[in-house]
């Protein structure tokens, strides 16, 4: 009988399927559906400092900014902040108790003090770990890459100084040196890295000559980029858990990522597109694969095809299509 149990960020999971942070992990009802379908853990929808600031701005506009009562402005700011944070921590405690599953809280802030302040409140509410959803878009011409990397490591250090629970960092794929970045995150206190976040991207509507949002959901083909970097990072950065995200739509994708060295796999687009039925379907596929190869536990095959383990590591490094082009007529 295949044993699907695994450990992620020091937390025991019944299987390596994690619901990625999204609108599907933002309400009790939806989280209960994920739990009933057999998910191994939940990453709550991120709490966004920017969104809270937006609500504060709206409320201040409605109540008349700069009115005769400056303390009213202070009251509104504090009220909205603690109300939003309170709702989030209440959801966390409730779903943790109702599902009995590990619940990871996700944080996205703009000011350093809020990163650790939010993380501290979420830890008190019972979060098993904190996932830092850090994204900084460098648009200034003169900014040095090292300066950008430091923003990420400073956030990890600041949060780690305040909380005892494990911290993982969800990163985008556009770093010059992804393996080195993963090593730096670990050195600054991260227990795990989530590779890779998928962001809002602009597209151009040629009929309307306007900028529009591009496709929100991933396609299975997007898996390959994640696969390469997980194979490389898992081989070179020891004692750092890796959660794979982007392009995971079926059991084959999950198996490939585990073979490349992922600790767990996070699902988002597949849940939006196919509903929670995709969870038992992936678990069945994973169990059938393990049975076929006589693997009794995930540890029996995790990382078996990573960069460090395969006979020809060049397949992970190859980036040009030289042979392909030269063999084509
Ligand atoms: C509608 C939607 C909402 C999302 N919200 C969040 C969020 O609040 N926090 C976060 O870290 N990632 C968020 N993500 C990113 C997902 O967690 C996931 O990393 C990404 O979609 C790639 O995985 P996928 O290919 O399975 O969709 C969101 C994605 C989608 C499509």
Short mmCIF file of C-alpha atoms and ligand atoms in Angstrom, two decimals:
data_model
loop_
_atom_site.label_atom_id
_atom_site.label_comp_id
_atom_site.label_asym_id
_atom_site.label_seq_id
_atom_site.Cartn_x
_atom_site.Cartn_y
_atom_site.Cartn_z
CA UNK A 1 0.00 0.00 0.00
CA UNK A 2 1.50 3.35 -1.05
CA UNK A 3 2.11 5.76 1.79
CA UNK A 4 1.61 9.34 0.56
CA UNK A 5 2.62 11.04 3.80
CA UNK A 6 5.29 13.67 3.67
CA UNK A 7 6.84 16.43 5.78
CA UNK A 8 6.90 20.04 4.59
CA UNK A 9 8.47 22.85 6.67
CA UNK A 10 8.62 20.36 9.54
CA UNK A 11 4.83 19.79 9.35
CA UNK A 12 3.37 16.34 8.73
CA UNK A 13 1.08 16.18 5.68
CA UNK A 14 -1.09 13.21 4.70
CA UNK A 15 -0.13 13.75 1.05
CA UNK A 16 2.02 16.20 -0.98
CA UNK A 17 -0.93 18.15 -2.46
CA UNK A 18 -1.28 21.68 -1.09
CA UNK A 19 -3.94 24.22 -2.06
CA UNK A 20 -2.01 27.29 -3.25
CA UNK A 21 -2.95 30.71 -1.98
CA UNK A 22 -5.88 32.14 -4.00
CA UNK A 23 -9.54 33.10 -3.78
CA UNK A 24 -10.25 29.38 -3.31
CA UNK A 25 -8.50 29.47 0.06
CA UNK A 26 -10.12 32.70 1.21
CA UNK A 27 -13.43 31.44 2.60
CA UNK A 28 -14.40 28.74 5.06
CA UNK A 29 -16.84 27.11 2.60
CA UNK A 30 -14.29 26.71 -0.17
CA UNK A 31 -11.60 25.48 2.21
CA UNK A 32 -13.99 22.84 3.57
CA UNK A 33 -14.57 21.60 -0.01
CA UNK A 34 -10.80 21.27 -0.51
CA UNK A 35 -10.48 19.40 2.78
CA UNK A 36 -13.31 17.02 1.91
CA UNK A 37 -11.68 16.29 -1.46
CA UNK A 38 -8.50 15.16 0.33
CA UNK A 39 -6.02 18.05 0.08
CA UNK A 40 -2.94 17.68 2.31
CA UNK A 41 -2.61 21.31 3.48
CA UNK A 42 -3.93 24.79 2.81
CA UNK A 43 -2.14 28.05 2.10
CA UNK A 44 -4.64 30.79 2.96
CA UNK A 45 -5.33 33.59 0.50
CA UNK A 46 -2.68 36.25 1.09
CA UNK A 47 -3.42 39.11 3.38
CA UNK A 48 -2.39 42.17 1.35
CA UNK A 49 -1.29 45.30 3.16
CA UNK A 50 -1.90 47.30 -0.03
CA UNK A 51 -5.54 46.22 -0.11
CA UNK A 52 -6.02 47.28 3.50
CA UNK A 53 -4.39 50.63 2.72
CA UNK A 54 -6.75 50.99 -0.25
CA UNK A 55 -9.77 50.43 2.02
CA UNK A 56 -8.40 52.97 4.49
CA UNK A 57 -7.98 55.52 1.66
CA UNK A 58 -11.57 54.97 0.46
CA UNK A 59 -13.00 55.36 3.94
CA UNK A 60 -10.98 58.52 4.54
CA UNK A 61 -12.22 59.98 1.24
CA UNK A 62 -15.81 59.21 2.18
CA UNK A 63 -15.49 60.73 5.62
CA UNK A 64 -13.73 63.83 4.29
CA UNK A 65 -9.96 63.85 4.52
CA UNK A 66 -8.37 66.60 6.52
CA UNK A 67 -11.52 67.24 8.55
CA UNK A 68 -11.39 69.01 11.87
CA UNK A 69 -10.73 65.81 13.81
CA UNK A 70 -7.26 64.43 13.05
CA UNK A 71 -7.82 61.68 15.60
CA UNK A 72 -10.74 60.44 13.43
CA UNK A 73 -8.24 59.66 10.65
CA UNK A 74 -6.07 57.72 13.09
CA UNK A 75 -9.14 55.86 14.40
CA UNK A 76 -10.28 54.89 10.87
CA UNK A 77 -6.79 53.64 9.95
CA UNK A 78 -6.52 51.49 13.03
CA UNK A 79 -10.08 50.24 12.84
CA UNK A 80 -9.81 49.03 9.21
CA UNK A 81 -6.38 47.50 9.74
CA UNK A 82 -7.36 45.53 12.84
CA UNK A 83 -10.75 44.60 11.36
CA UNK A 84 -9.14 43.12 8.20
CA UNK A 85 -6.43 41.37 10.16
CA UNK A 86 -9.02 40.14 12.67
CA UNK A 87 -11.17 38.62 9.91
CA UNK A 88 -8.13 36.86 8.50
CA UNK A 89 -6.94 35.45 11.82
CA UNK A 90 -10.51 34.36 12.67
CA UNK A 91 -10.73 32.48 9.36
CA UNK A 92 -7.39 30.83 10.06
CA UNK A 93 -8.37 29.59 13.53
CA UNK A 94 -11.77 28.41 12.30
CA UNK A 95 -10.55 26.38 9.31
CA UNK A 96 -7.67 24.93 11.24
CA UNK A 97 -10.07 23.58 13.81
CA UNK A 98 -12.75 22.53 11.29
CA UNK A 99 -10.43 20.70 8.88
CA UNK A 100 -7.68 19.46 11.20
CA UNK A 101 -5.31 20.22 8.32
CA UNK A 102 -2.06 22.18 8.47
CA UNK A 103 -2.80 25.81 7.56
CA UNK A 104 -0.10 28.10 6.22
CA UNK A 105 -0.74 31.85 6.31
CA UNK A 106 0.35 33.96 3.37
CA UNK A 107 1.47 37.57 3.75
CA UNK A 108 2.11 40.32 1.20
CA UNK A 109 3.18 43.69 2.54
CA UNK A 110 4.81 46.87 1.36
CA UNK A 111 6.25 48.19 4.64
CA UNK A 112 8.84 46.18 6.57
CA UNK A 113 7.14 46.69 9.95
CA UNK A 114 3.85 45.24 8.66
CA UNK A 115 5.52 42.08 7.31
CA UNK A 116 6.52 40.97 10.78
CA UNK A 117 3.55 42.47 12.56
CA UNK A 118 1.07 40.54 10.35
CA UNK A 119 3.18 37.38 10.64
CA UNK A 120 3.19 37.64 14.44
CA UNK A 121 -0.63 37.93 14.60
CA UNK A 122 -1.05 34.97 12.24
CA UNK A 123 1.32 32.87 14.32
CA UNK A 124 -0.73 33.72 17.44
CA UNK A 125 -3.90 32.66 15.59
CA UNK A 126 -2.41 29.18 15.08
CA UNK A 127 -0.73 29.27 11.65
CA UNK A 128 1.55 26.26 11.16
CA UNK A 129 3.90 28.31 8.97
CA UNK A 130 4.12 31.63 7.16
CA UNK A 131 4.48 31.91 3.40
CA UNK A 132 5.91 35.28 2.37
CA UNK A 133 4.43 36.33 -0.95
CA UNK A 134 7.19 38.76 -1.85
CA UNK A 135 7.16 40.53 -5.17
CA UNK A 136 9.17 43.54 -6.07
CA UNK A 137 9.17 44.78 -9.65
CA UNK A 138 12.42 46.60 -10.38
CA UNK A 139 11.63 49.41 -12.80
CA UNK A 140 14.36 51.92 -11.94
CA UNK A 141 17.19 51.93 -14.47
CA UNK A 142 19.99 52.44 -11.98
CA UNK A 143 19.00 49.88 -9.38
CA UNK A 144 21.56 47.12 -8.79
CA UNK A 145 20.37 43.47 -8.83
CA UNK A 146 21.96 42.94 -5.39
CA UNK A 147 19.80 45.74 -4.01
CA UNK A 148 16.68 43.98 -5.29
CA UNK A 149 17.75 40.64 -3.79
CA UNK A 150 18.37 42.35 -0.47
CA UNK A 151 14.70 43.40 -0.28
CA UNK A 152 13.77 39.70 -0.18
CA UNK A 153 16.39 38.65 2.34
CA UNK A 154 15.63 41.65 4.61
CA UNK A 155 11.96 40.66 4.75
CA UNK A 156 12.82 37.05 5.63
CA UNK A 157 15.21 38.13 8.38
CA UNK A 158 12.73 40.64 9.84
CA UNK A 159 9.93 38.07 9.96
CA UNK A 160 12.13 35.26 11.28
CA UNK A 161 13.26 37.50 14.13
CA UNK A 162 9.63 37.79 15.27
CA UNK A 163 8.09 34.35 14.75
CA UNK A 164 9.02 30.85 15.85
CA UNK A 165 7.06 28.96 13.17
CA UNK A 166 8.78 28.05 9.88
CA UNK A 167 8.84 30.63 7.10
CA UNK A 168 8.83 29.94 3.37
CA UNK A 169 9.26 32.45 0.57
CA UNK A 170 7.21 32.44 -2.60
CA UNK A 171 9.31 33.88 -5.38
CA UNK A 172 8.89 34.70 -9.04
CA UNK A 173 11.16 33.13 -11.63
CA UNK A 174 12.89 36.28 -12.84
CA UNK A 175 16.06 36.28 -10.81
CA UNK A 176 19.44 36.31 -12.53
CA UNK A 177 20.67 33.50 -10.29
CA UNK A 178 17.81 31.41 -8.90
CA UNK A 179 19.97 28.77 -7.17
CA UNK A 180 22.04 31.48 -5.47
CA UNK A 181 18.85 33.32 -4.45
CA UNK A 182 17.45 30.15 -2.85
CA UNK A 183 20.71 29.71 -0.93
CA UNK A 184 20.53 33.33 0.31
CA UNK A 185 16.91 32.90 1.45
CA UNK A 186 17.93 29.83 3.43
CA UNK A 187 20.93 31.62 4.93
CA UNK A 188 18.58 34.37 6.12
CA UNK A 189 16.21 31.97 7.87
CA UNK A 190 13.81 30.54 5.28
CA UNK A 191 12.88 26.88 5.75
CA UNK A 192 11.33 26.63 2.31
CA UNK A 193 10.96 28.25 -1.07
CA UNK A 194 7.84 28.25 -3.25
CA UNK A 195 8.76 28.14 -6.93
CA UNK A 196 7.34 30.02 -8.78
CA UNK A 197 4.59 32.53 -8.26
CA UNK A 198 2.63 33.51 -11.34
CA UNK A 199 1.70 37.15 -11.56
CA UNK A 200 -0.80 39.39 -13.25
CA UNK A 201 0.64 40.19 -16.68
CA UNK A 202 -0.48 42.78 -19.18
CA UNK A 203 -1.51 42.01 -22.75
CA UNK A 204 -2.55 44.26 -25.63
CA UNK A 205 -6.00 44.11 -27.19
CA UNK A 206 -5.37 44.94 -30.86
CA UNK A 207 -9.07 45.58 -31.61
CA UNK A 208 -9.50 48.13 -28.85
CA UNK A 209 -5.84 49.31 -28.81
CA UNK A 210 -5.86 48.97 -25.05
CA UNK A 211 -3.86 47.19 -22.37
CA UNK A 212 -5.78 44.26 -20.94
CA UNK A 213 -5.10 41.56 -18.37
CA UNK A 214 -3.69 38.42 -19.95
CA UNK A 215 -4.87 34.87 -19.18
CA UNK A 216 -5.10 34.47 -15.42
CA UNK A 217 -4.78 30.67 -15.31
CA UNK A 218 -1.68 28.67 -16.17
CA UNK A 219 -1.42 25.99 -18.83
CA UNK A 220 0.23 22.57 -18.29
CA UNK A 221 3.13 23.65 -20.57
CA UNK A 222 4.23 26.18 -17.95
CA UNK A 223 5.36 23.29 -15.78
CA UNK A 224 8.68 22.85 -17.62
CA UNK A 225 10.29 26.02 -16.33
CA UNK A 226 9.37 25.07 -12.74
CA UNK A 227 10.66 21.53 -13.33
CA UNK A 228 14.13 22.62 -14.46
CA UNK A 229 14.71 24.97 -11.54
CA UNK A 230 13.38 22.57 -8.94
CA UNK A 231 15.76 19.89 -10.27
CA UNK A 232 18.64 22.36 -9.90
CA UNK A 233 17.73 23.98 -6.56
CA UNK A 234 16.86 20.70 -4.82
CA UNK A 235 20.27 19.32 -5.78
CA UNK A 236 22.35 22.26 -4.72
CA UNK A 237 20.66 23.88 -1.74
CA UNK A 238 20.48 21.37 1.09
CA UNK A 239 17.98 21.53 3.96
CA UNK A 240 15.58 23.79 2.07
CA UNK A 241 12.07 22.48 1.34
CA UNK A 242 10.63 23.24 -2.06
CA UNK A 243 6.95 23.72 -2.86
CA UNK A 244 6.32 23.59 -6.59
CA UNK A 245 3.71 25.89 -8.10
CA UNK A 246 2.74 26.91 -11.67
CA UNK A 247 1.50 24.58 -14.33
CA UNK A 248 0.45 21.64 -12.14
CA UNK A 249 -2.76 20.29 -13.66
CA UNK A 250 -2.60 16.50 -13.27
CA UNK A 251 -0.91 13.57 -11.50
CA UNK A 252 1.85 13.38 -14.10
CA UNK A 253 2.93 16.92 -13.27
CA UNK A 254 2.96 16.13 -9.55
CA UNK A 255 5.02 12.95 -10.08
CA UNK A 256 7.53 14.75 -12.33
CA UNK A 257 8.07 17.53 -9.79
CA UNK A 258 8.56 15.07 -6.94
CA UNK A 259 11.07 13.17 -9.08
CA UNK A 260 12.88 16.47 -9.72
CA UNK A 261 13.11 17.05 -5.96
CA UNK A 262 10.02 19.04 -4.88
CA UNK A 263 8.86 18.46 -1.30
CA UNK A 264 5.22 19.28 -2.08
CA UNK A 265 3.16 20.53 -5.01
CA UNK A 266 0.68 23.41 -4.89
CA UNK A 267 -2.50 23.53 -6.96
CA UNK A 268 -4.33 26.64 -8.09
CA UNK A 269 -5.40 26.93 -11.76
CA UNK A 270 -6.32 23.22 -11.89
CA UNK A 271 -8.72 23.76 -8.97
CA UNK A 272 -10.31 26.78 -10.66
CA UNK A 273 -10.60 25.03 -14.01
CA UNK A 274 -11.57 21.49 -12.97
CA UNK A 275 -12.93 21.85 -9.44
CA UNK A 276 -11.96 19.86 -6.36
CA UNK A 277 -12.46 16.54 -8.23
CA UNK A 278 -8.92 17.04 -9.53
CA UNK A 279 -7.59 16.25 -6.02
CA UNK A 280 -8.74 12.60 -5.76
CA UNK A 281 -7.86 12.13 -9.42
CA UNK A 282 -4.25 13.27 -8.81
CA UNK A 283 -3.98 11.16 -5.65
CA UNK A 284 -5.17 8.09 -7.58
CA UNK A 285 -2.63 8.73 -10.35
CA UNK A 286 0.15 9.17 -7.81
CA UNK A 287 -0.81 5.96 -5.99
CA UNK A 288 -0.95 4.02 -9.28
CA UNK A 289 2.52 5.31 -10.25
CA UNK A 290 3.97 4.27 -6.89
CA UNK A 291 2.39 0.85 -7.19
CA UNK A 292 3.74 0.37 -10.72
CA UNK A 293 7.32 1.15 -9.63
CA UNK A 294 7.00 -0.47 -6.24
CA UNK A 295 7.68 2.75 -4.34
CA UNK A 296 6.26 2.47 -0.85
CA UNK A 297 6.74 6.07 0.21
CA UNK A 298 7.27 9.47 -1.42
CA UNK A 299 10.81 9.45 -0.02
CA UNK A 300 11.51 6.34 -2.14
CA UNK A 301 11.45 8.42 -5.33
CA UNK A 302 11.68 12.10 -4.38
CA UNK A 303 14.62 13.69 -6.17
CA UNK A 304 15.47 10.50 -8.06
CA UNK A 305 15.69 12.48 -11.30
CA UNK A 306 17.12 15.70 -9.88
CA UNK A 307 20.18 17.41 -11.32
CA UNK A 308 22.46 15.72 -8.77
CA UNK A 309 21.10 12.20 -9.26
CA UNK A 310 20.87 11.70 -13.01
CA UNK A 311 23.74 10.33 -15.07
CA UNK A 312 23.76 13.25 -17.49
CA UNK A 313 23.12 16.50 -15.58
CA UNK A 314 23.60 18.41 -18.83
CA UNK A 315 19.93 17.77 -19.64
CA UNK A 316 19.05 20.28 -16.92
CA UNK A 317 21.62 22.79 -18.15
CA UNK A 318 20.92 22.58 -21.86
CA UNK A 319 19.23 25.71 -23.12
CA UNK A 320 19.89 25.93 -26.84
CA UNK A 321 18.17 23.89 -29.51
CA UNK A 322 21.40 23.33 -31.51
CA UNK A 323 20.90 19.62 -32.20
CA UNK A 324 17.22 20.08 -32.88
CA UNK A 325 17.86 22.75 -35.50
CA UNK A 326 20.80 20.96 -37.15
CA UNK A 327 18.82 17.71 -37.52
CA UNK A 328 15.83 19.46 -39.10
CA UNK A 329 15.78 19.55 -42.89
C1 LIG B 1 -7.17 33.94 -9.18
C2 LIG B 1 -5.83 33.76 -8.52
C3 LIG B 1 -5.59 34.32 -7.27
C4 LIG B 1 -4.34 34.19 -6.66
N1 LIG B 1 -4.12 34.74 -5.43
C5 LIG B 1 -2.90 34.58 -4.83
C6 LIG B 1 -2.66 35.12 -3.53
O1 LIG B 1 -3.52 35.72 -2.87
N2 LIG B 1 -1.41 34.93 -3.00
C7 LIG B 1 -0.41 34.24 -3.65
O2 LIG B 1 0.69 34.08 -3.10
N3 LIG B 1 -0.64 33.71 -4.87
C8 LIG B 1 -1.84 33.88 -5.47
N4 LIG B 1 -2.06 33.33 -6.71
C9 LIG B 1 -0.99 32.53 -7.35
C10 LIG B 1 -1.23 31.03 -7.09
O3 LIG B 1 -1.14 30.73 -5.72
C11 LIG B 1 -0.25 30.14 -7.86
O4 LIG B 1 1.04 30.28 -7.31
C12 LIG B 1 -0.18 30.46 -9.34
O5 LIG B 1 -1.48 30.64 -9.88
C13 LIG B 1 0.55 29.36 -10.12
O6 LIG B 1 -0.04 28.10 -9.92
P1 LIG B 1 -1.06 27.42 -10.98
O7 LIG B 1 -0.34 27.19 -12.23
O8 LIG B 1 -1.52 26.16 -10.30
O9 LIG B 1 -2.20 28.40 -11.15
C14 LIG B 1 -3.32 33.46 -7.32
C15 LIG B 1 -3.57 32.90 -8.57
C16 LIG B 1 -4.79 33.03 -9.17
C17 LIG B 1 -5.03 32.40 -10.52
#
